[in-house]
mmCIF file of C-alpha atoms in Angstrom:
data_model
loop_
_atom_site.group_PDB
_atom_site.id
_atom_site.type_symbol
_atom_site.label_atom_id
_atom_site.label_comp_id
_atom_site.label_asym_id
_atom_site.label_seq_id
_atom_site.Cartn_x
_atom_site.Cartn_y
_atom_site.Cartn_z
ATOM 1 C CA UNK A 52 -13.069 24.526 -18.763
ATOM 2 C CA UNK A 53 -15.090 22.262 -16.347
ATOM 3 C CA UNK A 54 -12.066 20.665 -14.986
ATOM 4 C CA UNK A 55 -10.074 24.039 -14.642
ATOM 5 C CA UNK A 56 -13.106 25.633 -12.707
ATOM 6 C CA UNK A 57 -13.332 22.804 -10.293
ATOM 7 C CA UNK A 58 -9.636 23.032 -9.446
ATOM 8 C CA UNK A 59 -9.872 26.697 -8.968
ATOM 9 C CA UNK A 60 -12.539 26.089 -6.554
ATOM 10 C CA UNK A 61 -10.594 23.348 -4.664
ATOM 11 C CA UNK A 62 -7.531 25.762 -4.494
ATOM 12 C CA UNK A 63 -9.707 28.531 -3.027
ATOM 13 C CA UNK A 64 -11.184 25.874 -0.312
ATOM 14 C CA UNK A 65 -7.646 24.906 0.481
ATOM 15 C CA UNK A 66 -6.741 28.590 1.176
ATOM 16 C CA UNK A 67 -9.764 28.841 3.382
ATOM 17 C CA UNK A 68 -8.802 25.813 5.345
ATOM 18 C CA UNK A 69 -5.547 27.596 6.230
ATOM 19 C CA UNK A 70 -6.969 31.104 6.809
ATOM 20 C CA UNK A 71 -9.964 29.785 9.169
ATOM 21 C CA UNK A 72 -8.493 27.035 11.421
ATOM 22 C CA UNK A 73 -11.762 27.094 13.480
ATOM 23 C CA UNK A 74 -13.346 25.454 10.293
ATOM 24 C CA UNK A 75 -10.628 23.017 9.694
ATOM 25 C CA UNK A 76 -12.750 19.923 9.846
ATOM 26 C CA UNK A 77 -15.485 21.157 7.426
ATOM 27 C CA UNK A 78 -13.086 22.996 5.147
ATOM 28 C CA UNK A 79 -10.992 19.994 4.935
ATOM 29 C CA UNK A 80 -13.842 17.639 4.270
ATOM 30 C CA UNK A 81 -15.214 19.987 1.565
ATOM 31 C CA UNK A 82 -11.683 20.383 0.016
ATOM 32 C CA UNK A 83 -11.245 16.671 -0.108
ATOM 33 C CA UNK A 84 -14.754 16.234 -1.920
ATOM 34 C CA UNK A 85 -14.021 18.922 -4.539
ATOM 35 C CA UNK A 86 -10.434 17.538 -5.161
ATOM 36 C CA UNK A 87 -12.034 14.028 -5.650
ATOM 37 C CA UNK A 88 -14.737 15.542 -7.976
ATOM 38 C CA UNK A 89 -11.860 17.164 -10.120
ATOM 39 C CA UNK A 90 -11.112 13.847 -11.385
ATOM 40 C CA UNK A 91 -14.520 12.736 -12.650
ATOM 41 C CA UNK A 92 -14.088 11.267 -16.011
ATOM 42 C CA UNK A 93 -10.464 9.886 -15.416
ATOM 43 C CA UNK A 94 -10.271 6.391 -17.064
ATOM 44 C CA UNK A 95 -10.518 3.202 -15.157
ATOM 45 C CA UNK A 96 -7.466 1.048 -14.902
ATOM 46 C CA UNK A 97 -7.350 -2.084 -12.727
ATOM 47 C CA UNK A 98 -4.122 -1.639 -10.471
ATOM 48 C CA UNK A 99 -3.983 1.958 -11.456
ATOM 49 C CA UNK A 100 -3.426 4.686 -8.738
ATOM 50 C CA UNK A 101 -2.530 7.886 -10.578
ATOM 51 C CA UNK A 102 -4.321 10.177 -13.142
ATOM 52 C CA UNK A 103 -1.905 9.401 -15.656
ATOM 53 C CA UNK A 104 -2.437 5.612 -15.608
ATOM 54 C CA UNK A 105 -6.077 5.670 -14.602
ATOM 55 C CA UNK A 106 -7.519 4.366 -11.318
ATOM 56 C CA UNK A 107 -9.245 1.498 -9.884
ATOM 57 C CA UNK A 108 -11.672 2.231 -6.920
ATOM 58 C CA UNK A 109 -9.174 1.697 -3.892
ATOM 59 C CA UNK A 110 -6.344 3.328 -5.852
ATOM 60 C CA UNK A 111 -8.604 6.455 -6.442
ATOM 61 C CA UNK A 112 -9.254 6.714 -2.766
ATOM 62 C CA UNK A 113 -5.538 6.343 -1.802
ATOM 63 C CA UNK A 114 -4.668 9.044 -4.155
ATOM 64 C CA UNK A 115 -7.298 11.459 -2.959
ATOM 65 C CA UNK A 116 -6.640 10.986 0.682
ATOM 66 C CA UNK A 117 -2.864 10.963 0.274
ATOM 67 C CA UNK A 118 -3.108 14.541 -1.134
ATOM 68 C CA UNK A 119 -4.586 15.386 2.257
ATOM 69 C CA UNK A 120 -1.727 13.442 4.182
ATOM 70 C CA UNK A 121 -4.104 10.714 4.997
ATOM 71 C CA UNK A 122 -2.522 7.125 4.406
ATOM 72 C CA UNK A 123 -4.897 4.274 3.950
ATOM 73 C CA UNK A 124 -4.484 0.797 2.802
ATOM 74 C CA UNK A 125 -4.374 -0.036 -0.967
ATOM 75 C CA UNK A 126 -7.522 -2.255 -1.033
ATOM 76 C CA UNK A 127 -11.128 -1.666 -0.391
ATOM 77 C CA UNK A 128 -11.140 -4.444 1.890
ATOM 78 C CA UNK A 129 -8.201 -2.977 3.908
ATOM 79 C CA UNK A 130 -9.727 0.505 3.900
ATOM 80 C CA UNK A 131 -12.910 -1.067 5.483
ATOM 81 C CA UNK A 132 -10.842 -1.638 8.633
ATOM 82 C CA UNK A 133 -9.994 1.953 9.055
ATOM 83 C CA UNK A 134 -11.889 5.054 10.188
ATOM 84 C CA UNK A 135 -15.026 5.468 12.400
ATOM 85 C CA UNK A 136 -18.291 3.734 11.452
ATOM 86 C CA UNK A 137 -20.936 5.917 10.384
ATOM 87 C CA UNK A 138 -24.794 5.035 10.188
ATOM 88 C CA UNK A 139 -26.412 5.658 6.787
ATOM 89 C CA UNK A 140 -28.649 8.254 8.374
ATOM 90 C CA UNK A 141 -25.605 10.367 9.399
ATOM 91 C CA UNK A 142 -23.545 10.467 6.199
ATOM 92 C CA UNK A 143 -21.477 13.295 5.597
ATOM 93 C CA UNK A 144 -19.324 14.419 2.438
ATOM 94 C CA UNK A 145 -15.919 12.914 2.551
ATOM 95 C CA UNK A 146 -17.180 9.708 4.224
ATOM 96 C CA UNK A 147 -16.016 6.354 2.759
ATOM 97 C CA UNK A 148 -18.712 4.172 1.339
ATOM 98 C CA UNK A 149 -18.091 0.241 1.008
ATOM 99 C CA UNK A 150 -19.966 -2.433 -1.324
ATOM 100 C CA UNK A 151 -19.852 -6.064 -1.239
ATOM 101 C CA UNK A 152 -20.170 -8.698 -3.702
ATOM 102 C CA UNK A 153 -19.678 -6.592 -6.689
ATOM 103 C CA UNK A 154 -17.233 -8.893 -8.651
ATOM 104 C CA UNK A 155 -16.114 -11.222 -5.797
ATOM 105 C CA UNK A 156 -17.475 -12.186 -2.312
ATOM 106 C CA UNK A 157 -17.006 -9.512 0.569
ATOM 107 C CA UNK A 158 -15.837 -5.961 0.470
ATOM 108 C CA UNK A 159 -14.795 -5.232 -3.032
ATOM 109 C CA UNK A 160 -15.800 -1.673 -3.938
ATOM 110 C CA UNK A 161 -15.445 1.791 -2.399
ATOM 111 C CA UNK A 162 -16.338 5.276 -3.139
ATOM 112 C CA UNK A 163 -16.298 8.864 -1.665
ATOM 113 C CA UNK A 164 -19.738 10.386 -0.440
ATOM 114 C CA UNK A 165 -20.530 13.590 -2.060
ATOM 115 C CA UNK A 166 -23.696 14.512 -0.227
ATOM 116 C CA UNK A 167 -27.364 14.479 -1.504
ATOM 117 C CA UNK A 168 -27.298 10.853 -1.986
ATOM 118 C CA UNK A 169 -24.324 10.801 -4.323
ATOM 119 C CA UNK A 170 -20.901 9.290 -4.297
ATOM 120 C CA UNK A 171 -17.936 9.205 -6.750
ATOM 121 C CA UNK A 172 -15.672 6.090 -7.314
ATOM 122 C CA UNK A 173 -13.523 4.677 -9.922
ATOM 123 C CA UNK A 174 -16.422 2.551 -11.270
ATOM 124 C CA UNK A 175 -15.523 0.503 -14.325
ATOM 125 C CA UNK A 176 -13.920 0.502 -17.787
ATOM 126 C CA UNK A 177 -16.928 2.022 -19.350
ATOM 127 C CA UNK A 178 -17.510 5.044 -16.747
ATOM 128 C CA UNK A 179 -14.065 5.530 -15.282
ATOM 129 C CA UNK A 180 -14.315 7.885 -12.280
ATOM 130 C CA UNK A 181 -17.972 8.705 -11.951
ATOM 131 C CA UNK A 182 -20.796 9.876 -9.772
ATOM 132 C CA UNK A 183 -23.780 7.601 -8.875
ATOM 133 C CA UNK A 184 -26.645 7.478 -6.651
ATOM 134 C CA UNK A 185 -26.319 5.528 -3.535
ATOM 135 C CA UNK A 186 -29.817 4.719 -2.235
ATOM 136 C CA UNK A 187 -32.474 4.131 -4.972
ATOM 137 C CA UNK A 188 -29.800 2.833 -7.200
ATOM 138 C CA UNK A 189 -30.764 -0.737 -8.391
ATOM 139 C CA UNK A 190 -27.164 -1.883 -8.397
ATOM 140 C CA UNK A 191 -25.447 -0.091 -5.516
ATOM 141 C CA UNK A 192 -28.086 0.157 -2.849
ATOM 142 C CA UNK A 193 -28.450 -3.759 -2.493
ATOM 143 C CA UNK A 194 -24.684 -3.827 -2.293
ATOM 144 C CA UNK A 195 -24.039 -1.199 0.293
ATOM 145 C CA UNK A 196 -22.003 -2.634 3.218
ATOM 146 C CA UNK A 197 -21.495 0.351 5.429
ATOM 147 C CA UNK A 198 -19.511 3.587 5.679
ATOM 148 C CA UNK A 199 -16.523 5.001 7.514
ATOM 149 C CA UNK A 200 -15.442 8.364 8.564
ATOM 150 C CA UNK A 201 -11.847 9.292 7.987
ATOM 151 C CA UNK A 202 -11.678 13.177 8.939
ATOM 152 C CA UNK A 203 -13.729 15.542 10.595
ATOM 153 C CA UNK A 204 -14.461 13.501 13.674
ATOM 154 C CA UNK A 205 -12.709 13.850 16.873
ATOM 155 C CA UNK A 206 -12.855 10.059 17.509
ATOM 156 C CA UNK A 207 -11.212 9.254 14.149
ATOM 157 C CA UNK A 208 -7.855 7.478 14.524
ATOM 158 C CA UNK A 209 -5.093 9.720 13.904
ATOM 159 C CA UNK A 210 -2.191 8.990 11.612
ATOM 160 C CA UNK A 211 0.679 7.531 13.789
ATOM 161 C CA UNK A 212 3.603 10.093 13.847
ATOM 162 C CA UNK A 213 6.879 8.756 12.519
ATOM 163 C CA UNK A 214 9.607 7.786 15.009
ATOM 164 C CA UNK A 215 11.790 10.749 15.824
ATOM 165 C CA UNK A 216 14.910 9.150 14.016
ATOM 166 C CA UNK A 217 16.803 10.807 11.009
ATOM 167 C CA UNK A 218 19.724 9.851 8.964
ATOM 168 C CA UNK A 219 22.113 12.055 7.170
ATOM 169 C CA UNK A 220 22.022 10.134 3.967
ATOM 170 C CA UNK A 221 18.295 10.102 3.740
ATOM 171 C CA UNK A 222 16.091 13.093 2.895
ATOM 172 C CA UNK A 223 12.401 13.553 2.923
ATOM 173 C CA UNK A 224 12.044 13.621 -0.935
ATOM 174 C CA UNK A 225 13.496 9.949 -0.922
ATOM 175 C CA UNK A 226 10.533 7.582 -1.711
ATOM 176 C CA UNK A 227 11.242 5.211 0.960
ATOM 177 C CA UNK A 228 11.844 7.862 3.648
ATOM 178 C CA UNK A 229 8.728 7.156 5.672
ATOM 179 C CA UNK A 230 9.276 3.410 5.276
ATOM 180 C CA UNK A 231 12.891 3.804 6.599
ATOM 181 C CA UNK A 232 11.915 5.915 9.513
ATOM 182 C CA UNK A 233 9.031 3.701 10.668
ATOM 183 C CA UNK A 234 10.996 0.411 10.543
ATOM 184 C CA UNK A 235 14.159 1.831 11.934
ATOM 185 C CA UNK A 236 12.156 3.452 14.744
ATOM 186 C CA UNK A 237 10.592 0.072 15.538
ATOM 187 C CA UNK A 238 13.770 -1.645 15.479
ATOM 188 C CA UNK A 239 13.152 -3.652 12.288
ATOM 189 C CA UNK A 240 15.926 -2.374 10.100
ATOM 190 C CA UNK A 241 18.792 -0.619 11.914
ATOM 191 C CA UNK A 242 21.282 2.073 10.766
ATOM 192 C CA UNK A 243 24.955 2.423 10.868
ATOM 193 C CA UNK A 244 27.368 4.523 12.791
ATOM 194 C CA UNK A 245 27.775 8.209 12.229
ATOM 195 C CA UNK A 246 23.880 8.417 11.446
ATOM 196 C CA UNK A 247 24.111 6.602 8.249
ATOM 197 C CA UNK A 248 21.404 4.256 6.694
ATOM 198 C CA UNK A 249 23.180 3.621 3.536
ATOM 199 C CA UNK A 250 19.938 3.115 1.444
ATOM 200 C CA UNK A 251 21.793 1.647 -1.459
ATOM 201 C CA UNK A 252 23.563 -0.999 0.364
ATOM 202 C CA UNK A 253 22.439 -4.455 -0.507
ATOM 203 C CA UNK A 254 20.607 -7.017 1.624
ATOM 204 C CA UNK A 255 21.669 -10.566 2.311
ATOM 205 C CA UNK A 256 19.461 -13.602 2.795
ATOM 206 C CA UNK A 257 20.574 -13.801 6.347
ATOM 207 C CA UNK A 258 19.663 -10.176 7.025
ATOM 208 C CA UNK A 259 16.533 -10.443 5.163
ATOM 209 C CA UNK A 260 15.540 -13.461 7.620
ATOM 210 C CA UNK A 261 16.283 -11.547 10.593
ATOM 211 C CA UNK A 262 14.445 -8.354 9.732
ATOM 212 C CA UNK A 263 11.294 -10.297 8.534
ATOM 213 C CA UNK A 264 11.135 -12.152 11.855
ATOM 214 C CA UNK A 265 11.491 -8.951 13.806
ATOM 215 C CA UNK A 266 7.993 -8.345 12.348
ATOM 216 C CA UNK A 267 6.639 -11.784 12.622
ATOM 217 C CA UNK A 268 8.208 -12.744 15.875
ATOM 218 C CA UNK A 269 7.972 -16.507 15.004
ATOM 219 C CA UNK A 270 9.791 -19.007 17.218
ATOM 220 C CA UNK A 271 11.443 -21.996 15.582
ATOM 221 C CA UNK A 272 10.882 -25.506 17.029
ATOM 222 C CA UNK A 273 14.367 -26.766 16.022
ATOM 223 C CA UNK A 274 17.821 -25.340 16.073
ATOM 224 C CA UNK A 275 19.181 -23.956 12.779
ATOM 225 C CA UNK A 276 20.332 -26.821 10.544
ATOM 226 C CA UNK A 277 22.436 -25.366 7.512
ATOM 227 C CA UNK A 278 25.884 -25.902 6.743
ATOM 228 C CA UNK A 279 26.726 -22.371 6.454
ATOM 229 C CA UNK A 280 25.084 -21.003 9.273
ATOM 230 C CA UNK A 281 26.557 -21.661 12.930
ATOM 231 C CA UNK A 282 24.072 -22.420 15.703
ATOM 232 C CA UNK A 283 25.516 -19.578 17.511
ATOM 233 C CA UNK A 284 25.191 -16.821 14.710
ATOM 234 C CA UNK A 285 23.291 -13.843 15.641
ATOM 235 C CA UNK A 286 20.461 -14.680 12.991
ATOM 236 C CA UNK A 287 20.396 -18.243 13.700
ATOM 237 C CA UNK A 288 16.920 -18.375 15.423
ATOM 238 C CA UNK A 289 15.641 -16.054 12.877
ATOM 239 C CA UNK A 290 16.788 -18.119 9.885
ATOM 240 C CA UNK A 291 15.414 -21.363 11.525
ATOM 241 C CA UNK A 292 12.179 -19.756 12.067
ATOM 242 C CA UNK A 293 11.870 -18.370 8.437
ATOM 243 C CA UNK A 294 12.847 -21.794 6.994
ATOM 244 C CA UNK A 295 10.160 -23.577 9.029
ATOM 245 C CA UNK A 296 7.605 -21.130 7.938
ATOM 246 C CA UNK A 297 8.481 -21.710 4.334
ATOM 247 C CA UNK A 298 9.048 -18.020 3.904
ATOM 248 C CA UNK A 299 12.786 -18.020 3.252
ATOM 249 C CA UNK A 300 13.977 -21.677 2.665
ATOM 250 C CA UNK A 301 17.422 -23.117 2.359
ATOM 251 C CA UNK A 302 18.904 -24.599 -0.852
ATOM 252 C CA UNK A 303 18.917 -28.143 -1.828
ATOM 253 C CA UNK A 304 22.695 -28.513 -1.109
ATOM 254 C CA UNK A 305 22.148 -28.021 2.629
ATOM 255 C CA UNK A 306 23.251 -24.212 2.756
ATOM 256 C CA UNK A 307 21.003 -21.349 3.582
ATOM 257 C CA UNK A 308 22.999 -18.745 1.467
ATOM 258 C CA UNK A 309 23.630 -16.774 4.543
ATOM 259 C CA UNK A 310 25.748 -14.122 2.744
ATOM 260 C CA UNK A 311 24.046 -14.558 -0.724
ATOM 261 C CA UNK A 312 22.480 -11.286 -2.013
ATOM 262 C CA UNK A 313 18.697 -10.948 -2.224
ATOM 263 C CA UNK A 314 17.235 -10.475 -5.616
ATOM 264 C CA UNK A 315 14.132 -8.533 -6.480
ATOM 265 C CA UNK A 316 12.364 -11.629 -7.532
ATOM 266 C CA UNK A 317 13.122 -13.181 -4.106
ATOM 267 C CA UNK A 318 11.970 -10.050 -2.509
ATOM 268 C CA UNK A 319 8.577 -10.288 -3.838
ATOM 269 C CA UNK A 320 8.135 -13.919 -3.195
ATOM 270 C CA UNK A 321 9.209 -13.771 0.437
ATOM 271 C CA UNK A 322 7.174 -10.642 1.191
ATOM 272 C CA UNK A 323 4.231 -12.421 -0.248
ATOM 273 C CA UNK A 324 4.871 -15.531 1.695
ATOM 274 C CA UNK A 325 5.308 -13.755 5.162
ATOM 275 C CA UNK A 326 2.313 -11.272 4.520
ATOM 276 C CA UNK A 327 -0.038 -13.110 2.087
ATOM 277 C CA UNK A 328 -0.004 -10.039 -0.259
ATOM 278 C CA UNK A 329 -1.542 -11.775 -3.171
ATOM 279 C CA UNK A 330 -4.672 -12.519 -1.009
ATOM 280 C CA UNK A 331 -5.050 -8.824 -0.406
ATOM 281 C CA UNK A 332 -5.261 -7.674 -3.947
ATOM 282 C CA UNK A 333 -8.066 -8.052 -6.688
ATOM 283 C CA UNK A 334 -7.717 -11.351 -8.426
ATOM 284 C CA UNK A 335 -8.034 -9.631 -11.728
ATOM 285 C CA UNK A 336 -4.400 -8.247 -11.343
ATOM 286 C CA UNK A 337 -3.196 -11.579 -12.463
ATOM 287 C CA UNK A 338 -4.743 -11.303 -15.988
ATOM 288 C CA UNK A 339 -1.543 -9.748 -17.171
ATOM 289 C CA UNK A 340 1.782 -8.379 -15.863
ATOM 290 C CA UNK A 341 1.916 -4.987 -14.393
ATOM 291 C CA UNK A 342 5.627 -4.628 -15.560
ATOM 292 C CA UNK A 343 6.814 -4.598 -19.106
ATOM 293 C CA UNK A 344 9.768 -7.109 -18.369
ATOM 294 C CA UNK A 345 7.645 -9.801 -16.479
ATOM 295 C CA UNK A 346 6.137 -12.156 -18.927
ATOM 296 C CA UNK A 347 2.519 -13.505 -17.786
ATOM 297 C CA UNK A 348 4.012 -16.865 -17.551
ATOM 298 C CA UNK A 349 6.912 -15.830 -15.099
ATOM 299 C CA UNK A 350 6.540 -18.147 -12.092
ATOM 300 C CA UNK A 351 6.708 -15.122 -9.420
ATOM 301 C CA UNK A 352 4.314 -12.987 -11.479
ATOM 302 C CA UNK A 353 1.567 -13.120 -8.576
ATOM 303 C CA UNK A 354 3.889 -11.891 -5.931
ATOM 304 C CA UNK A 355 5.547 -9.256 -8.064
ATOM 305 C CA UNK A 356 2.148 -7.872 -9.322
ATOM 306 C CA UNK A 357 0.748 -7.779 -5.766
ATOM 307 C CA UNK A 358 3.890 -5.905 -4.382
ATOM 308 C CA UNK A 359 3.364 -3.243 -7.142
ATOM 309 C CA UNK A 360 -0.369 -3.057 -6.372
ATOM 310 C CA UNK A 361 0.056 -2.625 -2.671
ATOM 311 C CA UNK A 362 3.316 -0.617 -2.772
ATOM 312 C CA UNK A 363 2.535 2.547 -0.624
ATOM 313 C CA UNK A 364 5.967 4.444 -1.244
ATOM 314 C CA UNK A 365 6.390 4.774 -5.063
ATOM 315 C CA UNK A 366 9.505 2.557 -4.904
ATOM 316 C CA UNK A 367 7.840 -0.110 -7.191
ATOM 317 C CA UNK A 368 5.792 2.092 -9.469
ATOM 318 C CA UNK A 369 8.007 1.872 -12.283
ATOM 319 C CA UNK A 370 7.397 0.494 -15.904
ATOM 320 C CA UNK A 371 10.147 -2.296 -15.389
ATOM 321 C CA UNK A 372 10.587 -4.598 -12.191
ATOM 322 C CA UNK A 373 14.162 -5.613 -13.017
ATOM 323 C CA UNK A 374 13.662 -8.885 -11.277
ATOM 324 C CA UNK A 375 17.212 -10.008 -11.560
ATOM 325 C CA UNK A 376 18.521 -6.992 -9.819
ATOM 326 C CA UNK A 377 20.041 -7.065 -6.224
ATOM 327 C CA UNK A 378 17.856 -5.570 -3.544
ATOM 328 C CA UNK A 379 18.881 -2.465 -1.725
ATOM 329 C CA UNK A 380 18.193 -1.687 1.789
ATOM 330 C CA UNK A 381 15.803 1.016 0.769
ATOM 331 C CA UNK A 382 13.825 -1.289 -1.563
ATOM 332 C CA UNK A 383 13.513 -3.751 1.335
ATOM 333 C CA UNK A 384 12.226 -1.056 3.709
ATOM 334 C CA UNK A 385 9.732 -0.108 1.227
ATOM 335 C CA UNK A 386 8.471 -3.509 0.590
ATOM 336 C CA UNK A 387 8.181 -4.452 4.315
ATOM 337 C CA UNK A 388 6.583 -0.997 5.217
ATOM 338 C CA UNK A 389 4.009 -1.577 2.462
ATOM 339 C CA UNK A 390 3.288 -5.133 3.546
ATOM 340 C CA UNK A 391 2.870 -4.079 7.191
ATOM 341 C CA UNK A 392 0.533 -1.280 6.231
ATOM 342 C CA UNK A 393 -1.954 -3.638 4.580
ATOM 343 C CA UNK A 394 -1.557 -6.747 6.758
#
């Protein structure tokens, strides 16, 4: 009954937000706070980002803010780089609070300020999503590192609008829709004639090298030197750069595998190498596999787990990873988009 009542209040506040535009900032903040409070008692799960699986601290924040169309990085450390700094004396409901040195050095925990010296966060396995005092609390006050305001401030950074590019074969309900529009709009992954993206087409190693280097913009020190890559090939410089950077290396037989298809294991590894994904997630994610088909001893488990935890599209939020499957263009776009968002 308690949860039902809170959700009814939340819906009423959302209606008020629409009905009274002049109160938009305040109503949006109140609605966000009530929405967050409605998940009090949800179990804690490291790497979790839905009510069904449970939440960790940053996953809870991403879930709440996503509901209000505000996209944030997946980790508390990444979230700390967003928004407008707020002095402790000027805290308002809806502000994000950050804490350092909880289980590792640096920013490692975050919560949502509720007002009256209280905040809510996905705290731990014992308490789950729970409220706590900020100041005067013997654990949280000494670890308080600062606050950021994401909404209700004229100086808060706006979510960048998507490029005005559409494809006939991609609709807004596709999980990789935002990723595809953003990357194609920035010239990282291109479409095909007749306004087609072909999301289920596969990706070759040569194409992957080119698209990654369009993001990284690395210049090779030497010309490409693989038996199967001509020095005048359109991807030659990209391939040489990715090989020199140890992101996408050639084979021992002297080939690069220009036309070889990219597997999902290879995808996770090269995205990790390119953007240091495993350094952006909580170390505890490596205690066990986040996929039922990836054993804890699998050589690429760190990269695969990091990709799932930092995924902002939902493409990789599946029970199995299917690590031998060939990567599609949509999956590649989702992985790069998520990596850029947290980088």
